[in-house]
mmCIF file of C-alpha atoms and ligand atoms in Angstrom:
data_model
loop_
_atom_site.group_PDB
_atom_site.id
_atom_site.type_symbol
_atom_site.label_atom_id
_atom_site.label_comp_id
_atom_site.label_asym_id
_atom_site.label_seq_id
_atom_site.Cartn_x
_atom_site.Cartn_y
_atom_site.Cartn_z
ATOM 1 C CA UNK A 1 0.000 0.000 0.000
ATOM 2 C CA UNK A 2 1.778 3.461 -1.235
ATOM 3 C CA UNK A 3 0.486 5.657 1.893
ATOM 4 C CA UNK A 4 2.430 8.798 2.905
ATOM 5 C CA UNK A 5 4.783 8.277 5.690
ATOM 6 C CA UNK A 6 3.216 10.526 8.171
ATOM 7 C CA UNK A 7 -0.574 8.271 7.631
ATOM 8 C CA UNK A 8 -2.082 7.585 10.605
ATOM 9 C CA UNK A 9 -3.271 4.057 10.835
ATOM 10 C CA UNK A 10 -6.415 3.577 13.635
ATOM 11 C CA UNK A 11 -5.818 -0.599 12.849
ATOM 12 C CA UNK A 12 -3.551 -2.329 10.883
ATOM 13 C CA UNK A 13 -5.657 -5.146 10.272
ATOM 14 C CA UNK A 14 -7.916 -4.340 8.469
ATOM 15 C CA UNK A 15 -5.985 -1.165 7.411
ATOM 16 C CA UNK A 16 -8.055 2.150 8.478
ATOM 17 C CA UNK A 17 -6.437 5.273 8.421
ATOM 18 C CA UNK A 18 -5.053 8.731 7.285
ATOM 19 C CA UNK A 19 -3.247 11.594 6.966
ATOM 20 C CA UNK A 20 -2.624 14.452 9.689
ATOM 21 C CA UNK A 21 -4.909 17.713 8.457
ATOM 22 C CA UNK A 22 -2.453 20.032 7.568
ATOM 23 C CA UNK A 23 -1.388 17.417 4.470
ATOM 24 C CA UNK A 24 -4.939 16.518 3.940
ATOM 25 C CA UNK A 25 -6.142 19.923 2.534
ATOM 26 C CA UNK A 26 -3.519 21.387 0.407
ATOM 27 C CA UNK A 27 -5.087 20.700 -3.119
ATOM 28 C CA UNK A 28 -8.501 20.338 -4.169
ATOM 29 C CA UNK A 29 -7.565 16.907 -5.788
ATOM 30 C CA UNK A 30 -6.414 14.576 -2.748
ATOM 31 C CA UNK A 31 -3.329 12.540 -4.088
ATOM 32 C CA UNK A 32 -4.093 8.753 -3.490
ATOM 33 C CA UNK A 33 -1.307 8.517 -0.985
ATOM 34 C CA UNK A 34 -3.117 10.643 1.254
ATOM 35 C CA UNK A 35 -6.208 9.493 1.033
ATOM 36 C CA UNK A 36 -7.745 7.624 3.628
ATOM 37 C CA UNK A 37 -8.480 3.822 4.030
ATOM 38 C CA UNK A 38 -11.611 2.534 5.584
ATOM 39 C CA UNK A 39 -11.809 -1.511 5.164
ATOM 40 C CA UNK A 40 -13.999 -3.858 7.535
ATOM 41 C CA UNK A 41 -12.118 -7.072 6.291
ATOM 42 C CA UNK A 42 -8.569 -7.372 4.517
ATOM 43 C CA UNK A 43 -8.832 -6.367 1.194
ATOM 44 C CA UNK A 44 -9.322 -9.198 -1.104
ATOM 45 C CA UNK A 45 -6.668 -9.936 -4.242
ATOM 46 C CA UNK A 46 -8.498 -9.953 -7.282
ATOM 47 C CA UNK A 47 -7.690 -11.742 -10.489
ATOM 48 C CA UNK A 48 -8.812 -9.291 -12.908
ATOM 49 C CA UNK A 49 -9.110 -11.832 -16.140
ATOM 50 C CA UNK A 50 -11.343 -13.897 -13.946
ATOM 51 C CA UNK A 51 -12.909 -11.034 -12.450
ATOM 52 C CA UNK A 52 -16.731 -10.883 -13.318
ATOM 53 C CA UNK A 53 -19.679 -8.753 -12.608
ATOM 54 C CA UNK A 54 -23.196 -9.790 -12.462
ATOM 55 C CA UNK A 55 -26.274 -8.046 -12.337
ATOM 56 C CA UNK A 56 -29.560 -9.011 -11.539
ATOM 57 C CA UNK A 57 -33.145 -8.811 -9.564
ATOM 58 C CA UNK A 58 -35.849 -6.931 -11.111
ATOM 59 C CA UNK A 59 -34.249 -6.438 -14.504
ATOM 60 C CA UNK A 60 -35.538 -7.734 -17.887
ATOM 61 C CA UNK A 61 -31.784 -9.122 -18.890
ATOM 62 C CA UNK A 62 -29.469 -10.333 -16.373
ATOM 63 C CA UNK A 63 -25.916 -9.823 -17.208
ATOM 64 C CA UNK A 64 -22.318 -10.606 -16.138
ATOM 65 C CA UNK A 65 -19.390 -8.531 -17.281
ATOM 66 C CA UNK A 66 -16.209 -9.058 -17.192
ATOM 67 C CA UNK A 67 -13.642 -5.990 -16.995
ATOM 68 C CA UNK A 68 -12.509 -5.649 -20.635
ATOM 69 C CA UNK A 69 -15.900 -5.398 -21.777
ATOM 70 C CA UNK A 70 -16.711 -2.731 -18.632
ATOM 71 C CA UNK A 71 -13.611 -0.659 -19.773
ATOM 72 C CA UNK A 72 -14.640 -1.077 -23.867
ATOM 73 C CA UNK A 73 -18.194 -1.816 -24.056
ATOM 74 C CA UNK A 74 -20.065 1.783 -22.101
ATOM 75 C CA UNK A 75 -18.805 5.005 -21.991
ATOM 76 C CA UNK A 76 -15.919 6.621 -19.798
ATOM 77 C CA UNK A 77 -16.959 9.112 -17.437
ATOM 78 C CA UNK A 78 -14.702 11.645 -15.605
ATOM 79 C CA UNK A 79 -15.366 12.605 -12.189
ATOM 80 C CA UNK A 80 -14.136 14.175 -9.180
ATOM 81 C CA UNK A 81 -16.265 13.637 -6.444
ATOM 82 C CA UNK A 82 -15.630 13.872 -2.672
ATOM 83 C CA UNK A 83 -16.286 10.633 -0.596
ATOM 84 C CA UNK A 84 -16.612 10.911 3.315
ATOM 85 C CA UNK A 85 -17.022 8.272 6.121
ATOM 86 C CA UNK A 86 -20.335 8.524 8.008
ATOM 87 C CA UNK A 87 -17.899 8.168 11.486
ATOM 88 C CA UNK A 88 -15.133 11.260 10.100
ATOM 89 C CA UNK A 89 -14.936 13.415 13.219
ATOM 90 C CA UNK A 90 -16.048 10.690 15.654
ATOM 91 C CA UNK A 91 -13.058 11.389 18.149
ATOM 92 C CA UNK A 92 -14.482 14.330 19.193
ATOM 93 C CA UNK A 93 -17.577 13.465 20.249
ATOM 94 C CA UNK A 94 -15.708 11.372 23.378
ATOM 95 C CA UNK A 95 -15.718 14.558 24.923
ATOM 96 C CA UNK A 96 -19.651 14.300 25.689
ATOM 97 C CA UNK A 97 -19.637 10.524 26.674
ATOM 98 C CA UNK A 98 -17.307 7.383 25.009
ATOM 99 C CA UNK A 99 -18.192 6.207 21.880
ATOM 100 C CA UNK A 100 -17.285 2.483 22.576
ATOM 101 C CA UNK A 101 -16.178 0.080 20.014
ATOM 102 C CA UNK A 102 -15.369 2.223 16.881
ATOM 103 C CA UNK A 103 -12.599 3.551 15.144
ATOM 104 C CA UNK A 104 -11.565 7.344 16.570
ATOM 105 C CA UNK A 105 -11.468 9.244 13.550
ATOM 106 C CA UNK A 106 -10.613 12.734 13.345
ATOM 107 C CA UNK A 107 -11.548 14.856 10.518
ATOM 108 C CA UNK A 108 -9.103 12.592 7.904
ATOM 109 C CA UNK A 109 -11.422 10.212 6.630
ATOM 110 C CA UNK A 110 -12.944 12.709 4.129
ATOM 111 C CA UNK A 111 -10.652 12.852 0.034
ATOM 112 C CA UNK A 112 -11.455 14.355 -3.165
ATOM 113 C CA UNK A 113 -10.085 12.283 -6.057
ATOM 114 C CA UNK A 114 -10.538 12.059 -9.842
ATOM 115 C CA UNK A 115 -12.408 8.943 -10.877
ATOM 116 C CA UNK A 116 -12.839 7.300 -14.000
ATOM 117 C CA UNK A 117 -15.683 4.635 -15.127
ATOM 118 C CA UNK A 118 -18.501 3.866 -16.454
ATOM 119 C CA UNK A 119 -22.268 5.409 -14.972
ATOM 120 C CA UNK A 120 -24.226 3.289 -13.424
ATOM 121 C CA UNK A 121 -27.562 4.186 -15.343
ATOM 122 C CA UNK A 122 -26.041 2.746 -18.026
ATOM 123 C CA UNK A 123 -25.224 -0.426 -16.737
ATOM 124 C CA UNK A 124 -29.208 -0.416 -15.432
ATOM 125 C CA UNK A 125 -29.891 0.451 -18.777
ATOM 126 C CA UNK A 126 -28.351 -2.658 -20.654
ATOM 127 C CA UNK A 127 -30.223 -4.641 -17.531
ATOM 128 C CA UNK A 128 -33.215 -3.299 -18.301
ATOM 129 C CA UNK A 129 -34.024 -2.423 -14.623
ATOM 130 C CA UNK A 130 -38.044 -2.716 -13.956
ATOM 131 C CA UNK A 131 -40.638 -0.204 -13.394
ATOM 132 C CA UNK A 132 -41.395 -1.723 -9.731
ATOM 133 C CA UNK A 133 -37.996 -1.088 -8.488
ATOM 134 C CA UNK A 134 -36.956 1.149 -6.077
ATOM 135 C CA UNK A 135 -33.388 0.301 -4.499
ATOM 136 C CA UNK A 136 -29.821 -0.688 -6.201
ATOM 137 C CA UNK A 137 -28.003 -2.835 -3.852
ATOM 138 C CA UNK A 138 -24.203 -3.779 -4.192
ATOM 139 C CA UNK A 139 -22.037 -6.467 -2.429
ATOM 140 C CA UNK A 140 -18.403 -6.789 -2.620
ATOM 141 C CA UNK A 141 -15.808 -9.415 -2.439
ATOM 142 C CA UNK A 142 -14.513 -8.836 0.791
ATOM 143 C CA UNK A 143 -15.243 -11.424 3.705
ATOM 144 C CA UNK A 144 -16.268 -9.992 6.952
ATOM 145 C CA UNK A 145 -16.477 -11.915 9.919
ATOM 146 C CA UNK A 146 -18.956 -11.078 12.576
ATOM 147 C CA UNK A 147 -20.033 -12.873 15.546
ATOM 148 C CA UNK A 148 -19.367 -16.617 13.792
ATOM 149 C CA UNK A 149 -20.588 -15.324 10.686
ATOM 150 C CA UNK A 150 -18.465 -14.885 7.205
ATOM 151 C CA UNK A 151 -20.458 -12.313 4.624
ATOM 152 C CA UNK A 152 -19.825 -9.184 2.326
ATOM 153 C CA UNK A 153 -19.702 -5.955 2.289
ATOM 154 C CA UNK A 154 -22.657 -4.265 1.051
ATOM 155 C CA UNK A 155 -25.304 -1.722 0.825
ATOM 156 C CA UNK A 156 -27.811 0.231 -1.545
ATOM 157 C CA UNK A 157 -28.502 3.196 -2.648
ATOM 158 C CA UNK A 158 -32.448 4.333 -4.130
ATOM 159 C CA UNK A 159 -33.055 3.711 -7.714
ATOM 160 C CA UNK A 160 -33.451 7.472 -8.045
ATOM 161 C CA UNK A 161 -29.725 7.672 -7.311
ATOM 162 C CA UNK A 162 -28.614 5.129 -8.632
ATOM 163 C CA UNK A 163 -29.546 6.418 -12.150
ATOM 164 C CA UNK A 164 -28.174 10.064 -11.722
ATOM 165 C CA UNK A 165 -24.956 10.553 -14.503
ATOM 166 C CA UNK A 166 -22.571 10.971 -11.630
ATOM 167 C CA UNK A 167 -23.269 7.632 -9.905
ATOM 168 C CA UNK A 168 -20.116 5.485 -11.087
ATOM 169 C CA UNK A 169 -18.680 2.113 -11.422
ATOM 170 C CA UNK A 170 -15.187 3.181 -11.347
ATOM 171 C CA UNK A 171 -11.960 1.213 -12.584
ATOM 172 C CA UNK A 172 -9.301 4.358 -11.763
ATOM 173 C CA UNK A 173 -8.830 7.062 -9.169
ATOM 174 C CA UNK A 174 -6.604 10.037 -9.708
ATOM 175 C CA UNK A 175 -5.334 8.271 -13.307
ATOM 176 C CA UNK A 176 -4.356 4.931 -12.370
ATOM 177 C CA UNK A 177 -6.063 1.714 -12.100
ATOM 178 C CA UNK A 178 -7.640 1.426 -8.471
ATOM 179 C CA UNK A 179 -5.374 0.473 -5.792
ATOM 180 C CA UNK A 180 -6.416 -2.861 -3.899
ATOM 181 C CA UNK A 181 -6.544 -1.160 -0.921
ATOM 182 C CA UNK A 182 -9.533 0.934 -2.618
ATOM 183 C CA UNK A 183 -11.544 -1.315 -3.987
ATOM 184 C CA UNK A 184 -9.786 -3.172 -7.765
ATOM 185 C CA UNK A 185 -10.854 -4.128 -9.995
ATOM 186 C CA UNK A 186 -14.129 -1.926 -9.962
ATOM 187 C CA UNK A 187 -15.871 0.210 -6.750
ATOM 188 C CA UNK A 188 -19.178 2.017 -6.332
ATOM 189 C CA UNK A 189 -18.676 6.121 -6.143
ATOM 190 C CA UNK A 190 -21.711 7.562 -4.766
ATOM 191 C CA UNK A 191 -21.383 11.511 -4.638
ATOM 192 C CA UNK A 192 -23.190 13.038 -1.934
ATOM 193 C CA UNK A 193 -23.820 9.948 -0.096
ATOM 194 C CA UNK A 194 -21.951 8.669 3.216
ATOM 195 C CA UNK A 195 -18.744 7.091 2.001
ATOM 196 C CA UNK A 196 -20.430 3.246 3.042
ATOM 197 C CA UNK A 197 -22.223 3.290 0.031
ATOM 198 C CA UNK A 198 -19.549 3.226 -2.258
ATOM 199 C CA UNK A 199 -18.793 -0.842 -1.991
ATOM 200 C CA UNK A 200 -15.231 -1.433 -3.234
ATOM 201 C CA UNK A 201 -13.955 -4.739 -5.254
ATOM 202 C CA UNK A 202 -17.992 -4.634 -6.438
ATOM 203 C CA UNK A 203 -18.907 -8.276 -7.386
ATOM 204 C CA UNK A 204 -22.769 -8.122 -7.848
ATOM 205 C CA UNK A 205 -25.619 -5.534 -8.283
ATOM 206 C CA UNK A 206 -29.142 -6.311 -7.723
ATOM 207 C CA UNK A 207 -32.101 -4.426 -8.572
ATOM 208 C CA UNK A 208 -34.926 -4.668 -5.798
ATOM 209 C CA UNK A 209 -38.193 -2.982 -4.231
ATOM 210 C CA UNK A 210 -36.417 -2.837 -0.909
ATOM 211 C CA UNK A 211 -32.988 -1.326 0.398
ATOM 212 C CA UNK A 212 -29.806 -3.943 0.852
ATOM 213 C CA UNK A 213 -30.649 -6.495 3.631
ATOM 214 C CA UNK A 214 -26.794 -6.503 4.117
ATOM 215 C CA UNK A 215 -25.808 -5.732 8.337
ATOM 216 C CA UNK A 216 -23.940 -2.351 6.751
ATOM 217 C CA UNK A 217 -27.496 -1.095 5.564
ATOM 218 C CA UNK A 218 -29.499 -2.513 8.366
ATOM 219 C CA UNK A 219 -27.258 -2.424 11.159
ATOM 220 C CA UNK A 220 -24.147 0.037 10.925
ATOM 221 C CA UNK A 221 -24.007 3.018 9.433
ATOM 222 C CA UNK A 222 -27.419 3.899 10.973
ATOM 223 C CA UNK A 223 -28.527 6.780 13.179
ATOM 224 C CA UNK A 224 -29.837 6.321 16.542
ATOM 225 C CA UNK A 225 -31.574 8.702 18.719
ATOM 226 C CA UNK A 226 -29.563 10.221 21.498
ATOM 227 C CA UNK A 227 -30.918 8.203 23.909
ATOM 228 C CA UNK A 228 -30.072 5.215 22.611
ATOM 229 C CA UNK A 229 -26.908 2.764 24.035
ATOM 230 C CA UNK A 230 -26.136 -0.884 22.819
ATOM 231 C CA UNK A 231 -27.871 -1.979 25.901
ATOM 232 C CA UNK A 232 -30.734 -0.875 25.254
ATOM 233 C CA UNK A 233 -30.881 -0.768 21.714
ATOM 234 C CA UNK A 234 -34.479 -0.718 19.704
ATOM 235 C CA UNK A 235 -32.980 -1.308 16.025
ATOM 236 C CA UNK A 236 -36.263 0.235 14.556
ATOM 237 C CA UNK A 237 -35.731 3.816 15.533
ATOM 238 C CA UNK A 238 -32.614 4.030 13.275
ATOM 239 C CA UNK A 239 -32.144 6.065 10.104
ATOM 240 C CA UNK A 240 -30.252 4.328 7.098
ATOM 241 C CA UNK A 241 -27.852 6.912 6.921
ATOM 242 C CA UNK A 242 -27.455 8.251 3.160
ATOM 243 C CA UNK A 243 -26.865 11.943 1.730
ATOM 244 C CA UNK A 244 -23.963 14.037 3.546
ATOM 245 C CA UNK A 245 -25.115 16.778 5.665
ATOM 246 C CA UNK A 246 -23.456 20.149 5.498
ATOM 247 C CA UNK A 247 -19.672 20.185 7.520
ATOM 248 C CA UNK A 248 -16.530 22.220 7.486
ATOM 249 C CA UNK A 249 -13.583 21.279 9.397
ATOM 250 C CA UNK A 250 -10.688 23.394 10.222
ATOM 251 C CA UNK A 251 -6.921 21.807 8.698
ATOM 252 C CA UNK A 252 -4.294 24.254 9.744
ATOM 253 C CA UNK A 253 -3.645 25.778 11.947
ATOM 254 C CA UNK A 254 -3.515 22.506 13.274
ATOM 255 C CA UNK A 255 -5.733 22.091 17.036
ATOM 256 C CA UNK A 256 -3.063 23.284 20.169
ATOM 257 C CA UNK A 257 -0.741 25.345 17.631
ATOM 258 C CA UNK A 258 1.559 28.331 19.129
ATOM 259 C CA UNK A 259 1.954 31.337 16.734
ATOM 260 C CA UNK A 260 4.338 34.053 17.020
ATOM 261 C CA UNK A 261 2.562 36.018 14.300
ATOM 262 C CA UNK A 262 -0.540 39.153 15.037
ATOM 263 C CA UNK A 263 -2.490 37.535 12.388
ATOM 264 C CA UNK A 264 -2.867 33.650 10.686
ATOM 265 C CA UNK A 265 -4.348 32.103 7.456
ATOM 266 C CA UNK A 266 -7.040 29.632 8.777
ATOM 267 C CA UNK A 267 -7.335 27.442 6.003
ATOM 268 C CA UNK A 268 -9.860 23.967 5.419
ATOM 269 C CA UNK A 269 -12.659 21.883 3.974
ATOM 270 C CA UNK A 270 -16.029 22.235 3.555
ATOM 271 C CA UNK A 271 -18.650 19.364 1.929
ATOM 272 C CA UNK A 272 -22.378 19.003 2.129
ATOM 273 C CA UNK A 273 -24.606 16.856 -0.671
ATOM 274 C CA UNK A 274 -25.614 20.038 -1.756
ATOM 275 C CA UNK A 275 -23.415 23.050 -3.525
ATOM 276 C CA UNK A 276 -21.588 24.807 -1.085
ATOM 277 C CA UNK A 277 -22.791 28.357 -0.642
ATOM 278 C CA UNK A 278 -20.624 29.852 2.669
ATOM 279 C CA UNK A 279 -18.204 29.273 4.843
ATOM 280 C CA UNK A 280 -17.277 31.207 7.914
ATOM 281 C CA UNK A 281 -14.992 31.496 11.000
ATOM 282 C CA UNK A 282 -15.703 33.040 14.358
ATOM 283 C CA UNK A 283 -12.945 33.688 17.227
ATOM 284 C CA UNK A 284 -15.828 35.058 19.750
ATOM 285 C CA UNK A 285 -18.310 32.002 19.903
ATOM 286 C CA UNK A 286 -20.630 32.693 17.298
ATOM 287 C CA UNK A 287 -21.150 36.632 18.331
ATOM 288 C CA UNK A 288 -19.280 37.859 15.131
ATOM 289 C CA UNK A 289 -18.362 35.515 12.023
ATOM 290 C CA UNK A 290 -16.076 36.473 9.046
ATOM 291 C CA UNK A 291 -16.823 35.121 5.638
ATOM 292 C CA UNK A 292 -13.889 32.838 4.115
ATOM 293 C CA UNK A 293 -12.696 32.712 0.866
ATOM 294 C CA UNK A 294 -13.882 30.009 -1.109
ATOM 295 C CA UNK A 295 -11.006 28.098 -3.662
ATOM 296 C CA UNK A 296 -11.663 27.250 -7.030
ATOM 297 C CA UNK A 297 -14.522 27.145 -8.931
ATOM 298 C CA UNK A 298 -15.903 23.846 -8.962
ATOM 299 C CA UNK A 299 -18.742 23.898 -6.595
ATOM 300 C CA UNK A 300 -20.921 21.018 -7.408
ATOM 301 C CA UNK A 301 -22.960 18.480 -5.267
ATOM 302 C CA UNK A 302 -20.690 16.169 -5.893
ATOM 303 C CA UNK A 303 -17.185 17.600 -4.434
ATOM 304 C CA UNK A 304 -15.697 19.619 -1.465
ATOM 305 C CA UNK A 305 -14.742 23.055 -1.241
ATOM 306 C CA UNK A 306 -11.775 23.986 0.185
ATOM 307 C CA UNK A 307 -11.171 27.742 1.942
ATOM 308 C CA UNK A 308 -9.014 30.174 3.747
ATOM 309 C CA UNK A 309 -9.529 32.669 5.755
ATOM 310 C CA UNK A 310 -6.859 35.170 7.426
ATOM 311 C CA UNK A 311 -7.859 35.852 11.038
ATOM 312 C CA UNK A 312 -6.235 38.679 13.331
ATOM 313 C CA UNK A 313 -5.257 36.532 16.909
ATOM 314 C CA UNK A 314 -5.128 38.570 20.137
ATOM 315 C CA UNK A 315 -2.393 37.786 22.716
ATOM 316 C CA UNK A 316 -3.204 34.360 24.366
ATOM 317 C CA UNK A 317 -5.815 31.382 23.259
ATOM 318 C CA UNK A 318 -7.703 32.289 20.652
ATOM 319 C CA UNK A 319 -10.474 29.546 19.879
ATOM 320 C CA UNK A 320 -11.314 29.542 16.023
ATOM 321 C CA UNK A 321 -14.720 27.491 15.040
ATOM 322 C CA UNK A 322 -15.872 27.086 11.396
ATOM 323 C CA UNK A 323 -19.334 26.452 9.767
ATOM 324 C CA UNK A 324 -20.532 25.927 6.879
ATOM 325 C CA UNK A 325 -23.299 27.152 5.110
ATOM 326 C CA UNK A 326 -25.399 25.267 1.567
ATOM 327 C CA UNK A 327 -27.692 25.640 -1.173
ATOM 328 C CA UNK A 328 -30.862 24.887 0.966
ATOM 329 C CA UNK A 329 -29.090 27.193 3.671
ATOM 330 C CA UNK A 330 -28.704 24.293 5.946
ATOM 331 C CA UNK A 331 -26.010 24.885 8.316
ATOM 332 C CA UNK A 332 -23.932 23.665 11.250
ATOM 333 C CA UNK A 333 -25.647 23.230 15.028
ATOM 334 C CA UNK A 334 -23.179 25.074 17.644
ATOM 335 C CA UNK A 335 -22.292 21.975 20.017
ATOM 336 C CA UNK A 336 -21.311 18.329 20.038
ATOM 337 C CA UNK A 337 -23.532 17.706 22.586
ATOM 338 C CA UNK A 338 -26.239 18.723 19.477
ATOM 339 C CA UNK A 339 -24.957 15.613 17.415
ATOM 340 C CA UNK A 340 -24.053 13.096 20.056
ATOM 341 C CA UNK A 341 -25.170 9.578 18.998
ATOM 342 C CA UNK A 342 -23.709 6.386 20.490
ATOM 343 C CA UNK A 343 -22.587 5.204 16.930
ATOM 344 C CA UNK A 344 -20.807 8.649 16.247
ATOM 345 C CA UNK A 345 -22.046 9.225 13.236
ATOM 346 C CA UNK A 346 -22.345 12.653 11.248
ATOM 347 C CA UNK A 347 -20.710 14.302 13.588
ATOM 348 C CA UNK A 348 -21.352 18.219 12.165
ATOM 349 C CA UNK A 349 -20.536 20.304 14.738
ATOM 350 C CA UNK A 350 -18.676 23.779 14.521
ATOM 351 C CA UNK A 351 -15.018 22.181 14.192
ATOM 352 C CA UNK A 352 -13.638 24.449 17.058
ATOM 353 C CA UNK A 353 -9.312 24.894 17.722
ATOM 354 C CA UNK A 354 -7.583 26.345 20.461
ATOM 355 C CA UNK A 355 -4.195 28.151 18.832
ATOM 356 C CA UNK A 356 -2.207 30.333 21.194
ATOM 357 C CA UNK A 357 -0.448 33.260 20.050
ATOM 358 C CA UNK A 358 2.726 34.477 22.283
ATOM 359 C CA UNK A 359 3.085 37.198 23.798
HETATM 360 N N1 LIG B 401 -16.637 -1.546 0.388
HETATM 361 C C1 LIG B 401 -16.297 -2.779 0.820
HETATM 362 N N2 LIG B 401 -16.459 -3.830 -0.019
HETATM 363 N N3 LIG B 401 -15.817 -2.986 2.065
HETATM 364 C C2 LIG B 401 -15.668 -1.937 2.955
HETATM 365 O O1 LIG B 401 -15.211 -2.147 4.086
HETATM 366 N N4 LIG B 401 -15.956 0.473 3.345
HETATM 367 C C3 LIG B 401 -16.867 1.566 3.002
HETATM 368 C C4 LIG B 401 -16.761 1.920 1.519
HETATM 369 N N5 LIG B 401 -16.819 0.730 0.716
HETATM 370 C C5 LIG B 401 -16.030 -0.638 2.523
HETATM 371 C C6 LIG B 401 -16.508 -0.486 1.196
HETATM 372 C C7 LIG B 401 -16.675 2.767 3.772
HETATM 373 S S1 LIG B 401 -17.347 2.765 5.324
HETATM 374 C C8 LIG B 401 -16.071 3.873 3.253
HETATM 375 S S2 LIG B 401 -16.026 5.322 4.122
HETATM 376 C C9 LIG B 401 -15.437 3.856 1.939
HETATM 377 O O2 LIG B 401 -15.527 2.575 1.307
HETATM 378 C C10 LIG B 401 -13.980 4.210 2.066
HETATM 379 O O3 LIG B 401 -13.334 4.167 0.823
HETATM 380 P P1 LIG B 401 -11.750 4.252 0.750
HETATM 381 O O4 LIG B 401 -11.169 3.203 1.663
HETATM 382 O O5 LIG B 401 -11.395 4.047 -0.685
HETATM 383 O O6 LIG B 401 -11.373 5.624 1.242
#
């Protein structure tokens, strides 16, 4: 696995991890070294001439594919598009009450890379996908194991989705074939939607009336009221987590930082599953807030943003929080405790640092 030496591995095996803020933010395009890894089993190795996709459930033709006629048979599309793990910022959320049991991320499981496929409408076009369906549900080739069970990866997204031009099968990110580590020979990218839905090493689509049955539709990535605890867990009153909500997360300076400048560019990331339409920074709790710059030009539903702001510091801690503002002018709520969830999931808070600036 080509990672940059300063990635930040949460478990070895499987491999989660990545990279420290201050790398993770410097170009709109995230390289694939520093782009983070979330796997739930190790990643299978996948013989690409035997490698085959099927496709099936309510569709007039089933089909199986194998990768040359993928690649050769549809139409490439280019896209960059952003995908983010439903637990990025989960660490933080320890300081309201432990989130047992899951990886701590910190705002590094979020990259923005290039990818290169084929849509999935028109794969559900050469199906023939029926009338009466509603969901598209993937599995991969991974194994999980799971209290003394052995099963796949999977998950779905709605049929309404599913056929948008910028949902992808894709066989290359940032102009090379996909690593194994991300999925080869062929991975799901789902703009807009928590990063879960995008099942890597993809082995089999069906077309159904209901969402995926698979335990990482009906069981993780899930939002439970705040009330809820594994203890005494009712599975029912769960949402099957899907579009991003609106977030913006602080990369440098980094959290604890000492300055010994009057004044420092604040600089960072911002992503909803809607265009991005402000971002802003407050060093007063919300009383006053200062409108950031926003980078580049492509501002689509389908990618980040990144910003910068510069921010004057007075003598001492200085705490910066960012929010985030889109299309529908949904926004940020002030406090983690707003958020909390015992998963710690979609954790949207203002991303608050502490930065001191000498005297
Ligand atoms: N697909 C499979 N088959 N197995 C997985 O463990 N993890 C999902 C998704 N697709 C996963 C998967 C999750 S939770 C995320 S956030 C993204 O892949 C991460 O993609 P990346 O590792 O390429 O960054």
């Amino acid at each position: 696995m080509n990672k940059h030496p300063r990635f930040i591995f949460h478990s070895q095996s499987p491999i989660n991890g990545g990279v420290p803020l201050d790398l993770l933010a410097q170009s709109f395009i995230t390289p694939t070294e520093l782009f983070f890894v979330r796997t739930h089993a190790p990643a299978p190795m996948i013989d690409p001439e035997r490698y085959r996709l099927r496709v099936d459930g309510l569709v007039k033709r089933k089909i199986e594919l194998s990768l040359d006629e993928i690649k050769n048979n549809f139409p490439p599309r280019t896209l960059n598009a952003t995908l983010q793990c439903a637990g990025n910022r989960r660490a933080e959320l320890n300081a309201i009450a432990p989130v047992p049991n899951e990886l701590p991320w910190g705002a590094e499981a979020i990259g923005n890379a290039t990818w290169r496929g084929i849509a999935l409408q028109d794969i559900l076009a050469a199906a023939s996908a029926r009338d009466d369906a509603s969901h598209v549900a993937f599995s991969g080739l991974d194994q999980i194991e799971k209290e003394g069970h052995t099963f796949s990866f999977g998950g779905s997204i709605p049929i309404i989705k599913a056929r948008e031009p910028n949902v992808l099968l894709a066989y290359e990110m940032n102009g090379a074939p996909l690593a194994p580590i991300h999925g080869f020979p062929l991975r799901v990218i789902a703009p807009g939607y928590v990063g879960a839905r995008s099942v890597k090493w993809l082995a089999h689509i069906t077309v159904q009336k209901e969402s995926s049955s698979n335990y990482f539709q009906t069981r993780a990535y899930q939002l439970f009221p705040a009330n809820m605890r594994a203890e005494n867990l009712d599975w029912t009153t769960g949402l099957q987590l899907s579009e991003l909500n609106v977030n913006s997360v602080i990369c440098e300076p980094t959290d604890g930082a000492r300055l010994q400048t009057n004044f420092v560019l604040v600089r960072g990331y911002a992503i909803s599953s809607r265009a991005l339409a402000r971002v802003e920074i407050t060093l007063d709790n919300g009383a006053n807030w200062i409108s950031a710059e926003m980078l580049g030009t492509e501002n689509s539903d389908s990618t980040w943003r990144l910003w910068r702001a510069r921010v004057d510091l007075k003598p001492g801690r200085n705490e910066i929080a960012v929010r985030a503002w889109d299309s529908a002018a949904n926004t940020q709520p002030a406090n983690l405790r707003d958020v909390w969830n015992f998963k710690g999931y979609m954790n949207n808070a203002w991303h608050r640092i502490n930065i001191f600036r000498n005297k």
